[in-house]
mmCIF file of C-alpha atoms in Angstrom:
data_model
loop_
_atom_site.group_PDB
_atom_site.id
_atom_site.type_symbol
_atom_site.label_atom_id
_atom_site.label_comp_id
_atom_site.label_asym_id
_atom_site.label_seq_id
_atom_site.Cartn_x
_atom_site.Cartn_y
_atom_site.Cartn_z
ATOM 1 C CA GLU A 1 144.022 27.975 307.188
ATOM 2 C CA PRO A 2 146.273 30.204 305.067
ATOM 3 C CA GLU A 3 146.084 29.657 301.340
ATOM 4 C CA VAL A 4 147.549 30.857 298.090
ATOM 5 C CA THR A 5 145.195 33.072 296.122
ATOM 6 C CA GLN A 6 145.261 33.972 292.443
ATOM 7 C CA THR A 7 143.555 36.632 290.374
ATOM 8 C CA PRO A 8 141.857 36.697 288.028
ATOM 9 C CA SER A 9 140.292 33.254 287.930
ATOM 10 C CA HIS A 10 139.747 33.610 284.179
ATOM 11 C CA GLN A 11 141.381 35.898 281.635
ATOM 12 C CA VAL A 12 140.625 36.234 277.957
ATOM 13 C CA THR A 13 143.026 38.214 275.813
ATOM 14 C CA GLN A 14 143.854 38.860 272.192
ATOM 15 C CA MET A 15 146.975 37.410 270.652
ATOM 16 C CA GLY A 16 149.841 39.859 270.967
ATOM 17 C CA GLN A 17 148.544 41.498 274.123
ATOM 18 C CA GLU A 18 150.347 41.490 277.438
ATOM 19 C CA VAL A 19 148.807 39.833 280.487
ATOM 20 C CA ILE A 20 149.726 39.899 284.139
ATOM 21 C CA LEU A 21 148.664 37.056 286.363
ATOM 22 C CA ARG A 22 148.654 37.772 290.063
ATOM 23 C CA CYS A 23 149.274 35.599 293.054
ATOM 24 C CA VAL A 24 149.317 36.200 296.786
ATOM 25 C CA PRO A 25 151.492 33.497 298.394
ATOM 26 C CA ILE A 26 151.141 32.397 301.984
ATOM 27 C CA SER A 27 152.522 35.177 304.110
ATOM 28 C CA ASN A 28 155.535 33.516 305.767
ATOM 29 C CA HIS A 29 156.620 31.640 302.652
ATOM 30 C CA LEU A 30 159.873 32.472 300.946
ATOM 31 C CA TYR A 31 159.837 30.407 297.749
ATOM 32 C CA PHE A 32 157.423 31.077 294.929
ATOM 33 C CA TYR A 33 156.628 29.157 291.769
ATOM 34 C CA TRP A 34 154.639 29.271 288.579
ATOM 35 C CA TYR A 35 153.376 26.207 286.770
ATOM 36 C CA ARG A 36 151.066 25.847 283.833
ATOM 37 C CA GLN A 37 148.788 23.164 282.478
ATOM 38 C CA ILE A 38 147.724 23.238 278.863
ATOM 39 C CA LEU A 39 144.353 21.583 278.450
ATOM 40 C CA GLY A 40 144.752 17.823 278.404
ATOM 41 C CA GLN A 41 148.464 17.959 279.179
ATOM 42 C CA LYS A 42 150.721 17.706 282.203
ATOM 43 C CA VAL A 43 151.284 20.365 284.802
ATOM 44 C CA GLU A 44 154.628 21.911 283.815
ATOM 45 C CA PHE A 45 157.096 23.838 285.910
ATOM 46 C CA LEU A 46 157.847 27.339 284.643
ATOM 47 C CA VAL A 47 159.929 29.141 287.234
ATOM 48 C CA SER A 48 160.921 29.329 290.877
ATOM 49 C CA PHE A 49 161.741 32.561 292.680
ATOM 50 C CA TYR A 50 163.569 33.246 295.909
ATOM 51 C CA ASN A 51 165.067 36.320 297.489
ATOM 52 C CA ASN A 52 163.860 38.544 294.650
ATOM 53 C CA GLU A 53 165.454 36.568 291.901
ATOM 54 C CA ILE A 54 164.792 33.568 289.729
ATOM 55 C CA SER A 55 166.348 30.432 291.223
ATOM 56 C CA GLU A 56 165.400 28.082 288.402
ATOM 57 C CA LYS A 57 163.460 28.252 285.165
ATOM 58 C CA SER A 58 162.376 25.771 282.544
ATOM 59 C CA GLU A 59 162.875 25.884 278.797
ATOM 60 C CA ILE A 60 159.320 27.153 278.480
ATOM 61 C CA PHE A 61 160.169 30.281 280.465
ATOM 62 C CA ASP A 62 161.709 32.309 277.657
ATOM 63 C CA ASP A 63 162.047 36.070 277.194
ATOM 64 C CA GLN A 64 158.313 36.341 276.717
ATOM 65 C CA PHE A 65 157.824 35.636 280.417
ATOM 66 C CA SER A 66 158.878 37.537 283.498
ATOM 67 C CA VAL A 67 158.148 37.340 287.197
ATOM 68 C CA GLU A 68 158.174 39.971 289.851
ATOM 69 C CA ARG A 69 157.455 40.477 293.489
ATOM 70 C CA PRO A 70 156.403 44.115 293.347
ATOM 71 C CA ASP A 71 155.601 44.386 297.029
ATOM 72 C CA GLY A 72 155.633 42.276 300.164
ATOM 73 C CA SER A 73 152.584 40.238 299.262
ATOM 74 C CA ASN A 74 152.116 39.847 295.511
ATOM 75 C CA PHE A 75 153.937 37.619 293.048
ATOM 76 C CA THR A 76 153.200 38.209 289.384
ATOM 77 C CA LEU A 77 153.743 36.439 286.095
ATOM 78 C CA LYS A 78 153.840 38.682 283.045
ATOM 79 C CA ILE A 79 153.432 37.295 279.572
ATOM 80 C CA ARG A 80 154.402 39.746 276.863
ATOM 81 C CA SER A 81 152.870 39.454 273.419
ATOM 82 C CA THR A 82 150.723 36.424 274.145
ATOM 83 C CA LYS A 83 150.445 33.606 271.649
ATOM 84 C CA LEU A 84 147.647 31.131 271.041
ATOM 85 C CA GLU A 85 149.732 28.379 272.596
ATOM 86 C CA ASP A 86 149.948 30.308 275.874
ATOM 87 C CA SER A 87 146.343 29.332 276.553
ATOM 88 C CA ALA A 88 146.505 27.249 279.708
ATOM 89 C CA MET A 89 145.756 27.105 283.394
ATOM 90 C CA TYR A 90 148.481 28.876 285.323
ATOM 91 C CA PHE A 91 149.138 27.819 288.897
ATOM 92 C CA CYS A 92 151.056 29.754 291.489
ATOM 93 C CA ALA A 93 152.620 27.935 294.438
ATOM 94 C CA SER A 94 154.647 28.853 297.476
ATOM 95 C CA SER A 95 156.696 27.036 300.069
ATOM 96 C CA ARG A 96 158.040 28.085 303.425
ATOM 97 C CA ASP A 97 161.595 27.213 302.706
ATOM 98 C CA SER A 98 163.702 24.748 300.850
ATOM 99 C CA HIS A 99 166.939 23.191 301.941
ATOM 100 C CA TRP A 100 169.172 20.726 300.242
ATOM 101 C CA ASN A 101 167.885 17.256 301.079
ATOM 102 C CA ILE A 102 164.592 18.509 302.465
ATOM 103 C CA GLN A 103 161.646 19.249 300.241
ATOM 104 C CA GLU A 104 159.183 21.641 301.735
ATOM 105 C CA THR A 105 155.569 21.270 300.718
ATOM 106 C CA GLN A 106 154.465 23.525 297.895
ATOM 107 C CA TYR A 107 151.012 25.007 298.396
ATOM 108 C CA PHE A 108 149.118 25.733 295.208
ATOM 109 C CA GLY A 109 146.593 28.371 294.329
ATOM 110 C CA PRO A 110 143.379 27.607 292.418
ATOM 111 C CA GLY A 111 144.825 28.752 289.122
ATOM 112 C CA THR A 112 144.102 31.345 286.449
ATOM 113 C CA ARG A 113 142.635 30.057 283.236
ATOM 114 C CA LEU A 114 144.112 32.080 280.371
ATOM 115 C CA LEU A 115 142.546 32.000 276.936
ATOM 116 C CA VAL A 116 144.361 33.671 274.074
ATOM 117 C CA LEU A 117 142.229 34.362 270.996
ATOM 118 C CA ALA B 1 166.185 13.949 283.088
ATOM 119 C CA GLN B 2 163.282 13.005 285.304
ATOM 120 C CA SER B 3 159.830 11.938 284.152
ATOM 121 C CA VAL B 4 156.629 10.634 285.670
ATOM 122 C CA THR B 5 154.160 8.248 284.097
ATOM 123 C CA GLN B 6 150.659 7.764 285.382
ATOM 124 C CA LEU B 7 149.461 4.667 283.650
ATOM 125 C CA ASP B 8 145.733 5.303 283.909
ATOM 126 C CA SER B 9 144.111 8.487 282.675
ATOM 127 C CA GLN B 10 140.778 7.517 284.217
ATOM 128 C CA VAL B 11 139.816 5.097 286.961
ATOM 129 C CA PRO B 12 136.118 4.400 287.592
ATOM 130 C CA VAL B 13 135.287 2.680 290.855
ATOM 131 C CA PHE B 14 132.267 2.037 293.013
ATOM 132 C CA GLU B 15 131.884 3.598 296.413
ATOM 133 C CA GLU B 16 133.503 1.628 299.254
ATOM 134 C CA ALA B 17 135.678 -0.348 296.837
ATOM 135 C CA PRO B 18 139.474 -0.227 297.086
ATOM 136 C CA VAL B 19 141.460 1.729 294.542
ATOM 137 C CA GLU B 20 145.042 1.933 293.341
ATOM 138 C CA LEU B 21 146.361 4.739 291.180
ATOM 139 C CA ARG B 22 149.628 3.866 289.539
ATOM 140 C CA CYS B 23 152.682 6.045 289.198
ATOM 141 C CA ASN B 24 156.107 5.223 287.806
ATOM 142 C CA TYR B 25 159.033 7.556 287.568
ATOM 143 C CA SER B 26 162.433 7.669 285.979
ATOM 144 C CA SER B 27 165.382 9.543 287.355
ATOM 145 C CA SER B 28 169.135 9.334 287.388
ATOM 146 C CA VAL B 29 169.281 11.007 290.789
ATOM 147 C CA SER B 30 167.473 10.470 294.045
ATOM 148 C CA VAL B 31 164.050 12.009 294.102
ATOM 149 C CA TYR B 32 161.335 13.000 296.453
ATOM 150 C CA LEU B 33 157.860 11.761 295.543
ATOM 151 C CA PHE B 34 154.457 13.356 295.966
ATOM 152 C CA TRP B 35 150.799 12.838 295.323
ATOM 153 C CA TYR B 36 148.562 15.855 294.854
ATOM 154 C CA VAL B 37 144.791 15.961 294.456
ATOM 155 C CA GLN B 38 142.778 18.534 292.567
ATOM 156 C CA TYR B 39 139.092 18.875 293.278
ATOM 157 C CA PRO B 40 136.954 20.712 290.707
ATOM 158 C CA ASN B 41 137.745 24.427 290.505
ATOM 159 C CA GLN B 42 140.380 24.184 293.214
ATOM 160 C CA GLY B 43 144.146 24.208 293.384
ATOM 161 C CA LEU B 44 146.428 21.246 293.896
ATOM 162 C CA GLN B 45 146.439 19.913 297.446
ATOM 163 C CA LEU B 46 149.166 17.699 298.846
ATOM 164 C CA LEU B 47 147.965 14.204 299.782
ATOM 165 C CA LEU B 48 151.276 12.738 300.890
ATOM 166 C CA LYS B 49 154.986 12.771 300.222
ATOM 167 C CA TYR B 50 157.960 10.473 300.449
ATOM 168 C CA LEU B 51 161.295 11.995 301.368
ATOM 169 C CA SER B 52 163.130 9.128 303.054
ATOM 170 C CA GLY B 53 162.675 6.413 305.658
ATOM 171 C CA SER B 54 159.699 4.069 305.687
ATOM 172 C CA THR B 55 158.580 3.196 302.185
ATOM 173 C CA LEU B 56 154.917 3.190 303.206
ATOM 174 C CA VAL B 57 153.634 6.707 303.520
ATOM 175 C CA LYS B 58 150.281 7.658 304.956
ATOM 176 C CA GLY B 59 148.517 10.815 303.900
ATOM 177 C CA ILE B 60 145.292 12.678 304.364
ATOM 178 C CA ASN B 61 141.812 11.332 303.695
ATOM 179 C CA GLY B 62 142.860 7.717 304.272
ATOM 180 C CA PHE B 63 145.256 7.523 301.334
ATOM 181 C CA GLU B 64 148.630 5.826 301.447
ATOM 182 C CA ALA B 65 151.410 5.181 298.982
ATOM 183 C CA GLU B 66 154.328 2.823 298.810
ATOM 184 C CA PHE B 67 157.696 3.739 297.418
ATOM 185 C CA ASN B 68 159.318 0.886 295.514
ATOM 186 C CA LYS B 69 162.804 1.814 294.440
ATOM 187 C CA SER B 70 163.493 -1.343 292.420
ATOM 188 C CA GLN B 71 160.320 -0.853 290.401
ATOM 189 C CA THR B 72 160.595 2.945 290.433
ATOM 190 C CA SER B 73 156.981 3.149 291.471
ATOM 191 C CA PHE B 74 154.949 5.165 293.943
ATOM 192 C CA HIS B 75 151.403 3.829 293.702
ATOM 193 C CA LEU B 76 148.588 5.464 295.634
ATOM 194 C CA ARG B 77 146.010 3.341 297.426
ATOM 195 C CA LYS B 78 142.874 3.672 299.457
ATOM 196 C CA PRO B 79 141.074 0.652 300.924
ATOM 197 C CA SER B 80 137.578 2.126 300.643
ATOM 198 C CA VAL B 81 136.718 5.181 298.550
ATOM 199 C CA HIS B 82 133.960 7.713 299.003
ATOM 200 C CA ILE B 83 132.027 9.772 296.499
ATOM 201 C CA SER B 84 133.949 12.778 297.797
ATOM 202 C CA ASP B 85 137.231 11.249 296.563
ATOM 203 C CA THR B 86 136.182 11.989 292.987
ATOM 204 C CA ALA B 87 138.974 14.243 291.724
ATOM 205 C CA GLU B 88 142.104 14.425 289.605
ATOM 206 C CA TYR B 89 145.198 12.893 291.192
ATOM 207 C CA PHE B 90 148.706 13.904 290.220
ATOM 208 C CA CYS B 91 151.920 12.097 290.977
ATOM 209 C CA ALA B 92 155.031 14.282 291.065
ATOM 210 C CA VAL B 93 158.755 14.002 291.650
ATOM 211 C CA SER B 94 161.275 16.533 292.781
ATOM 212 C CA PRO B 95 164.916 15.844 291.978
ATOM 213 C CA GLY B 96 166.917 15.827 295.180
ATOM 214 C CA GLY B 97 168.149 19.298 296.034
ATOM 215 C CA TYR B 98 165.920 21.136 293.563
ATOM 216 C CA ASN B 99 162.659 22.932 294.124
ATOM 217 C CA LYS B 100 160.691 22.184 291.020
ATOM 218 C CA LEU B 101 158.026 19.518 290.797
ATOM 219 C CA ILE B 102 157.733 17.324 287.731
ATOM 220 C CA PHE B 103 154.195 16.091 287.326
ATOM 221 C CA GLY B 104 152.548 13.140 285.681
ATOM 222 C CA ALA B 105 149.589 13.611 283.375
ATOM 223 C CA GLY B 106 147.089 12.925 286.142
ATOM 224 C CA THR B 107 144.496 10.250 286.822
ATOM 225 C CA ARG B 108 140.852 11.113 287.049
ATOM 226 C CA LEU B 109 139.233 9.063 289.786
ATOM 227 C CA ALA B 110 135.475 8.756 289.398
ATOM 228 C CA VAL B 111 133.655 7.178 292.325
ATOM 229 C CA HIS B 112 130.168 5.940 291.549
ATOM 230 C CA PRO B 113 127.395 5.103 294.048
#
């Protein structure tokens, strides 16, 4: 069964450094998402991406964050100048399509646990 | 704005007992409703979803949920749980016409022998 994969599974970085989290969505999916979960808190939506551009983003997704689909298979989340509060589990998800009035299932990857020291 | 409240952070239950995990939501627009499960060291997996139609939705692994519009609830139930059901369960809503999922805080279901 196809699945969303994410690398690395764990990442430790120093405050102020840049990190890139990588995701490989399911191959025939067109919509891509990033969510994060700070330890002990809710899973929060960050951004959705379709047709090589951001379709929606949350208040959390400020100029520090960027997303990219550099090739036909990868979807990346870049965090510039990481802060302590960026420590969280980051989930990538993808869905085949999304129409008004129909919600396609989002398939989630296993997550990348980011620790900023 | 939409929000989701999962009333129980942890639910301990004995094997073969029934279980109900509670979820309430608030929204000014119509929503779609979901339950996801997360097993240790794995991603979120869809259990079931409500889009429209019958308010009783059946999902994988014997779970079902009932949408109650008047009570703005979408509680998850299973008549007889197994040890393998031990996991974190997340209720989520998606505002009609939008892609994002808004999650509750999760309920940790612990099934004991």
